[in-house]
Short mmCIF file of C-alpha atoms in Angstrom, two decimals:
data_model
loop_
_atom_site.label_atom_id
_atom_site.label_comp_id
_atom_site.label_asym_id
_atom_site.label_seq_id
_atom_site.Cartn_x
_atom_site.Cartn_y
_atom_site.Cartn_z
CA MET A 10 -50.04 11.34 -108.82
CA LYS A 11 -48.07 10.64 -105.77
CA TYR A 12 -49.25 8.56 -102.79
CA GLN A 13 -47.83 8.05 -99.29
CA TYR A 14 -48.75 5.38 -96.73
CA TYR A 15 -48.43 6.33 -92.94
CA LEU A 16 -48.67 4.42 -89.62
CA PHE A 17 -48.75 6.34 -86.46
CA ASN A 18 -50.14 6.34 -82.79
CA PRO A 19 -52.81 9.03 -82.25
CA ARG A 20 -51.69 9.37 -78.58
CA ILE A 21 -48.11 9.93 -78.86
CA LEU A 22 -47.68 13.06 -81.23
CA THR A 23 -45.07 14.85 -83.10
CA ASP A 24 -45.88 17.82 -85.20
CA GLU A 25 -46.11 15.54 -88.14
CA THR A 26 -48.36 13.05 -86.50
CA ALA A 27 -50.55 15.67 -84.98
CA LYS A 28 -51.29 16.93 -88.43
CA LEU A 29 -51.92 13.40 -89.63
CA THR A 30 -54.24 12.66 -86.75
CA ASN A 31 -56.31 15.76 -87.31
CA GLN A 32 -56.69 15.08 -91.02
CA VAL A 33 -57.61 11.53 -90.39
CA TYR A 34 -60.15 12.61 -87.66
CA GLU A 35 -61.87 15.06 -89.82
CA THR A 36 -62.12 12.17 -92.78
CA TRP A 37 -63.27 9.76 -90.20
CA LYS A 38 -66.07 11.98 -89.15
CA GLN A 39 -67.09 12.78 -92.84
CA VAL A 40 -67.11 9.06 -93.66
CA TYR A 41 -68.76 7.75 -90.57
CA ASP A 42 -71.24 10.54 -89.40
CA GLY A 43 -74.64 9.22 -90.05
CA ILE A 44 -73.70 5.53 -90.32
CA PHE A 45 -73.77 5.22 -86.67
CA GLU A 46 -76.33 6.67 -84.33
CA SER A 47 -73.51 8.41 -82.41
CA LEU A 48 -70.07 8.85 -83.27
CA HIS A 49 -67.70 8.92 -80.20
CA THR A 50 -64.22 10.48 -80.29
CA ASP A 51 -63.37 7.81 -77.84
CA ASP A 52 -63.58 5.15 -80.54
CA PHE A 53 -61.04 7.14 -82.73
CA TYR A 54 -58.57 7.98 -79.73
CA ARG A 55 -58.52 4.53 -78.32
CA ASN A 56 -56.77 2.97 -81.26
CA GLU A 57 -53.01 1.95 -80.96
CA VAL A 58 -52.29 2.39 -84.71
CA ILE A 59 -53.88 4.56 -87.29
CA THR A 60 -53.10 4.18 -90.89
CA CYS A 61 -53.79 6.21 -93.86
CA LEU A 62 -52.89 6.75 -97.53
CA LYS A 63 -52.55 10.37 -98.75
CA ASP A 64 -52.61 11.94 -101.95
CA MET A 65 -49.35 14.23 -101.68
CA GLU A 66 -50.42 16.55 -104.45
CA THR A 67 -53.57 17.54 -102.77
CA ASP A 68 -52.53 16.82 -99.30
CA GLU A 69 -55.85 14.90 -98.86
CA VAL A 70 -56.44 11.70 -96.88
CA LEU A 71 -57.56 9.13 -99.48
CA ALA A 72 -58.30 6.36 -97.06
CA PHE A 73 -57.66 5.21 -93.53
CA HIS A 74 -57.66 2.10 -91.20
CA MET A 75 -57.41 1.75 -87.48
CA TYR A 76 -56.08 -1.00 -85.16
CA SER A 77 -56.72 -1.76 -81.47
CA VAL A 78 -54.88 -4.42 -79.53
CA PHE A 79 -56.40 -7.01 -77.31
CA ASP A 80 -54.56 -9.69 -74.90
CA ASP A 81 -56.62 -12.54 -73.52
CA ARG A 82 -54.76 -12.55 -70.28
CA ALA A 83 -56.46 -9.23 -69.28
CA SER A 84 -60.27 -9.54 -68.37
CA SER A 85 -60.68 -5.80 -69.38
CA HIS A 86 -59.56 -6.59 -72.77
CA LEU A 87 -61.90 -9.38 -73.30
CA GLU A 88 -64.86 -7.48 -71.84
CA HIS A 89 -64.15 -4.38 -73.97
CA ARG A 90 -67.25 -3.44 -76.01
CA TYR A 91 -65.38 -4.28 -79.27
CA MET A 92 -64.58 -7.83 -78.06
CA GLU A 93 -68.26 -8.68 -76.89
CA PRO A 94 -69.25 -10.36 -79.93
CA PHE A 95 -66.32 -12.56 -79.68
CA THR A 96 -67.68 -15.19 -77.20
CA PRO A 97 -65.57 -17.07 -74.80
CA GLU A 98 -66.15 -20.05 -76.92
CA LEU A 99 -64.64 -18.18 -79.90
CA VAL A 100 -61.72 -16.95 -77.75
CA LYS A 101 -60.94 -20.60 -76.94
CA LYS A 102 -61.01 -21.59 -80.52
CA PHE A 103 -58.43 -18.74 -81.20
CA GLN A 104 -56.42 -20.02 -78.33
CA ALA A 105 -56.31 -23.56 -79.50
CA GLU A 106 -54.66 -22.18 -82.58
CA GLY A 107 -52.10 -20.53 -80.53
CA ALA A 108 -53.50 -17.02 -80.84
CA HIS A 109 -53.57 -15.00 -77.47
CA THR A 110 -53.02 -11.37 -78.64
CA TYR A 111 -55.10 -9.79 -81.32
CA MET A 112 -55.09 -6.81 -83.57
CA SER A 113 -58.51 -5.46 -84.56
CA LEU A 114 -59.21 -4.10 -88.03
CA GLU A 115 -61.60 -1.15 -87.49
CA TYR A 116 -63.17 1.88 -89.31
CA LEU A 117 -61.89 1.13 -92.84
CA GLY A 118 -62.88 4.42 -94.72
CA VAL A 119 -62.43 6.06 -98.01
CA ASN A 120 -62.60 9.80 -98.69
CA THR A 121 -66.04 9.99 -100.04
CA SER A 122 -65.25 12.81 -102.57
CA TYR A 123 -62.21 10.85 -103.86
CA GLN A 124 -64.30 7.65 -104.06
CA LEU A 125 -66.73 9.35 -106.40
CA SER A 126 -64.09 11.12 -108.58
CA LYS A 127 -61.77 8.01 -109.12
CA PRO A 128 -64.03 4.90 -109.38
CA GLY A 129 -61.29 2.79 -111.04
CA PHE A 130 -58.61 3.07 -108.28
CA LYS A 131 -59.55 0.52 -105.61
CA VAL A 132 -58.40 2.45 -102.61
CA ALA A 133 -60.22 0.26 -100.03
CA ASP A 134 -58.50 -3.00 -101.41
CA ILE A 135 -55.09 -1.19 -101.30
CA ILE A 136 -55.34 0.01 -97.81
CA SER A 137 -56.85 -3.38 -96.67
CA ALA A 138 -53.88 -5.13 -98.32
CA LEU A 139 -51.52 -2.86 -96.52
CA SER A 140 -53.23 -3.56 -93.30
CA MET A 141 -52.42 -7.30 -93.80
CA LYS A 142 -48.65 -6.50 -94.24
CA ALA A 143 -48.94 -4.40 -91.02
CA PHE A 144 -50.43 -7.34 -89.23
CA GLU A 145 -47.65 -9.73 -90.48
CA ALA A 146 -45.01 -7.19 -89.27
CA SER A 147 -46.69 -6.88 -85.95
CA PRO A 148 -46.14 -8.88 -82.73
CA TRP A 149 -49.88 -10.08 -82.36
CA ASP A 150 -50.98 -13.50 -83.06
CA GLY A 151 -54.37 -13.03 -84.58
CA LEU A 152 -56.47 -10.58 -86.54
CA LEU A 153 -60.05 -9.74 -85.72
CA ALA A 154 -62.65 -7.88 -87.65
CA VAL A 155 -66.37 -7.18 -87.50
CA ALA A 156 -67.33 -6.63 -91.32
CA ARG A 157 -70.46 -5.17 -92.72
CA MET A 158 -72.29 -7.57 -94.94
CA ASP A 159 -74.57 -5.31 -96.78
CA TYR A 160 -71.59 -3.59 -98.33
CA LYS A 161 -69.71 -6.98 -98.97
CA ILE A 162 -66.90 -5.91 -96.69
CA HIS A 163 -66.89 -9.57 -95.43
CA GLU A 164 -66.24 -11.07 -98.75
CA LYS A 165 -63.22 -8.50 -99.39
CA ALA A 166 -61.99 -9.80 -95.96
CA GLN A 167 -62.31 -13.28 -96.77
CA ARG A 168 -60.23 -12.80 -99.87
CA PHE A 169 -57.32 -11.83 -97.72
CA GLY A 170 -57.62 -15.23 -95.91
CA MET A 171 -59.80 -14.11 -93.06
CA ARG A 172 -62.20 -16.92 -91.79
CA PRO A 173 -65.85 -16.36 -90.99
CA MET A 174 -66.65 -17.04 -87.20
CA GLY A 175 -70.36 -16.07 -86.84
CA GLU A 176 -72.70 -13.20 -87.69
CA ILE A 177 -74.25 -10.50 -85.57
CA MET A 178 -76.26 -7.47 -85.86
CA ARG A 179 -74.39 -4.24 -85.05
CA GLY A 180 -76.98 -1.50 -84.75
CA LYS A 181 -79.11 -2.02 -87.82
CA TYR A 182 -76.24 -3.53 -90.07
CA PRO A 183 -75.61 -7.34 -90.58
CA CYS A 184 -72.01 -7.90 -89.73
CA GLN A 185 -69.70 -11.08 -89.98
CA LEU A 186 -66.93 -11.91 -87.32
CA LEU A 187 -63.76 -12.74 -88.78
CA PHE A 188 -60.39 -14.25 -87.73
CA LEU A 189 -56.96 -14.60 -89.37
CA LYS A 190 -54.04 -16.39 -87.75
CA LYS A 191 -50.54 -15.05 -88.34
CA HIS A 192 -48.92 -16.20 -91.56
CA GLU A 193 -52.18 -17.15 -93.09
CA THR A 194 -52.71 -13.87 -94.99
CA LYS A 195 -53.26 -13.88 -98.87
CA GLU A 196 -52.18 -11.48 -101.45
CA LEU A 197 -54.44 -9.53 -103.73
CA SER A 198 -55.20 -11.46 -106.81
CA ASP A 199 -54.84 -8.51 -109.03
CA PRO A 200 -51.07 -8.43 -109.96
CA PHE A 201 -51.13 -4.70 -110.63
CA LEU A 202 -52.68 -3.86 -107.28
CA ALA A 203 -50.39 -6.30 -105.54
CA LYS A 204 -47.33 -4.59 -106.88
CA MET A 205 -48.67 -1.21 -105.94
CA VAL A 206 -49.31 -2.38 -102.29
CA THR A 207 -45.75 -3.91 -102.23
CA GLU A 208 -44.29 -0.47 -103.28
CA LEU A 209 -46.43 1.41 -100.97
CA TRP A 210 -45.47 -0.74 -98.09
CA ASN A 211 -41.74 -0.45 -98.90
CA ALA A 212 -42.09 3.42 -99.15
CA LYS A 213 -44.10 3.78 -95.94
CA ILE A 214 -43.57 6.22 -93.25
CA ASN A 215 -43.82 4.30 -89.86
CA TYR A 216 -44.14 6.60 -86.89
CA THR A 217 -45.01 3.60 -84.53
CA ASP A 218 -42.73 1.13 -82.76
CA LEU A 219 -45.67 -1.28 -82.51
CA ILE A 220 -45.18 -2.55 -85.93
CA SER A 221 -41.84 -4.09 -85.97
CA ASP A 222 -40.85 -3.96 -89.77
CA GLN A 223 -38.16 -1.28 -89.95
CA PRO A 224 -39.13 2.03 -91.22
CA VAL A 225 -37.74 2.90 -94.52
CA LYS A 226 -36.10 6.17 -95.81
CA LYS A 227 -39.07 8.81 -96.44
CA ARG A 228 -39.99 8.95 -100.25
CA HIS A 229 -43.10 9.22 -102.19
CA LEU A 230 -44.41 6.63 -104.72
CA LYS A 231 -45.11 7.96 -108.04
CA ILE A 232 -47.93 6.23 -109.70
CA ALA A 233 -48.86 7.29 -113.33
#
């Protein structure tokens, strides 16, 4: 089976990224419809970078992850709805560690039909690990996440080095606030998955210049 990892901006489109945007958008609605009381297209469109992992044999999106960017010099950034749980006291802690610009990890999702049919393939772990590589290749100082605790997403995030900074309720779901400083990410402990992540990253198709790592020649990774 062939897999391909993509990074793109949903607001600056080519024919290729328009197709990716539509595919991820439909999968996003499928995964998150019913989880939130209301699902707003604005929350999809506002992301600076969207990433996805595709099965090239079926042309399906297997998983996706989305990133927004915030800068503490702009009040409008700090007062954004996503940033509200990160209080001024927390922002001061981040600043004390030299972090002033932030990449958010949002809307981690796995295609539900694939998740049920391939329980042994840890797609969520793989795309999360790829997001860590994207963060390290980005110009931003810190990584932020609001992770659900009922699904143990916060525990997965901590295995990548993210630090718990408090707990909140988001709607009816208990969530943990998480922070990671640049150059403090941890690799996956499973050597097979770690190798797969490295190969997918090296074979990525990067349509955005916000991630500074150089795009590589387009090719697909064959995974037996």
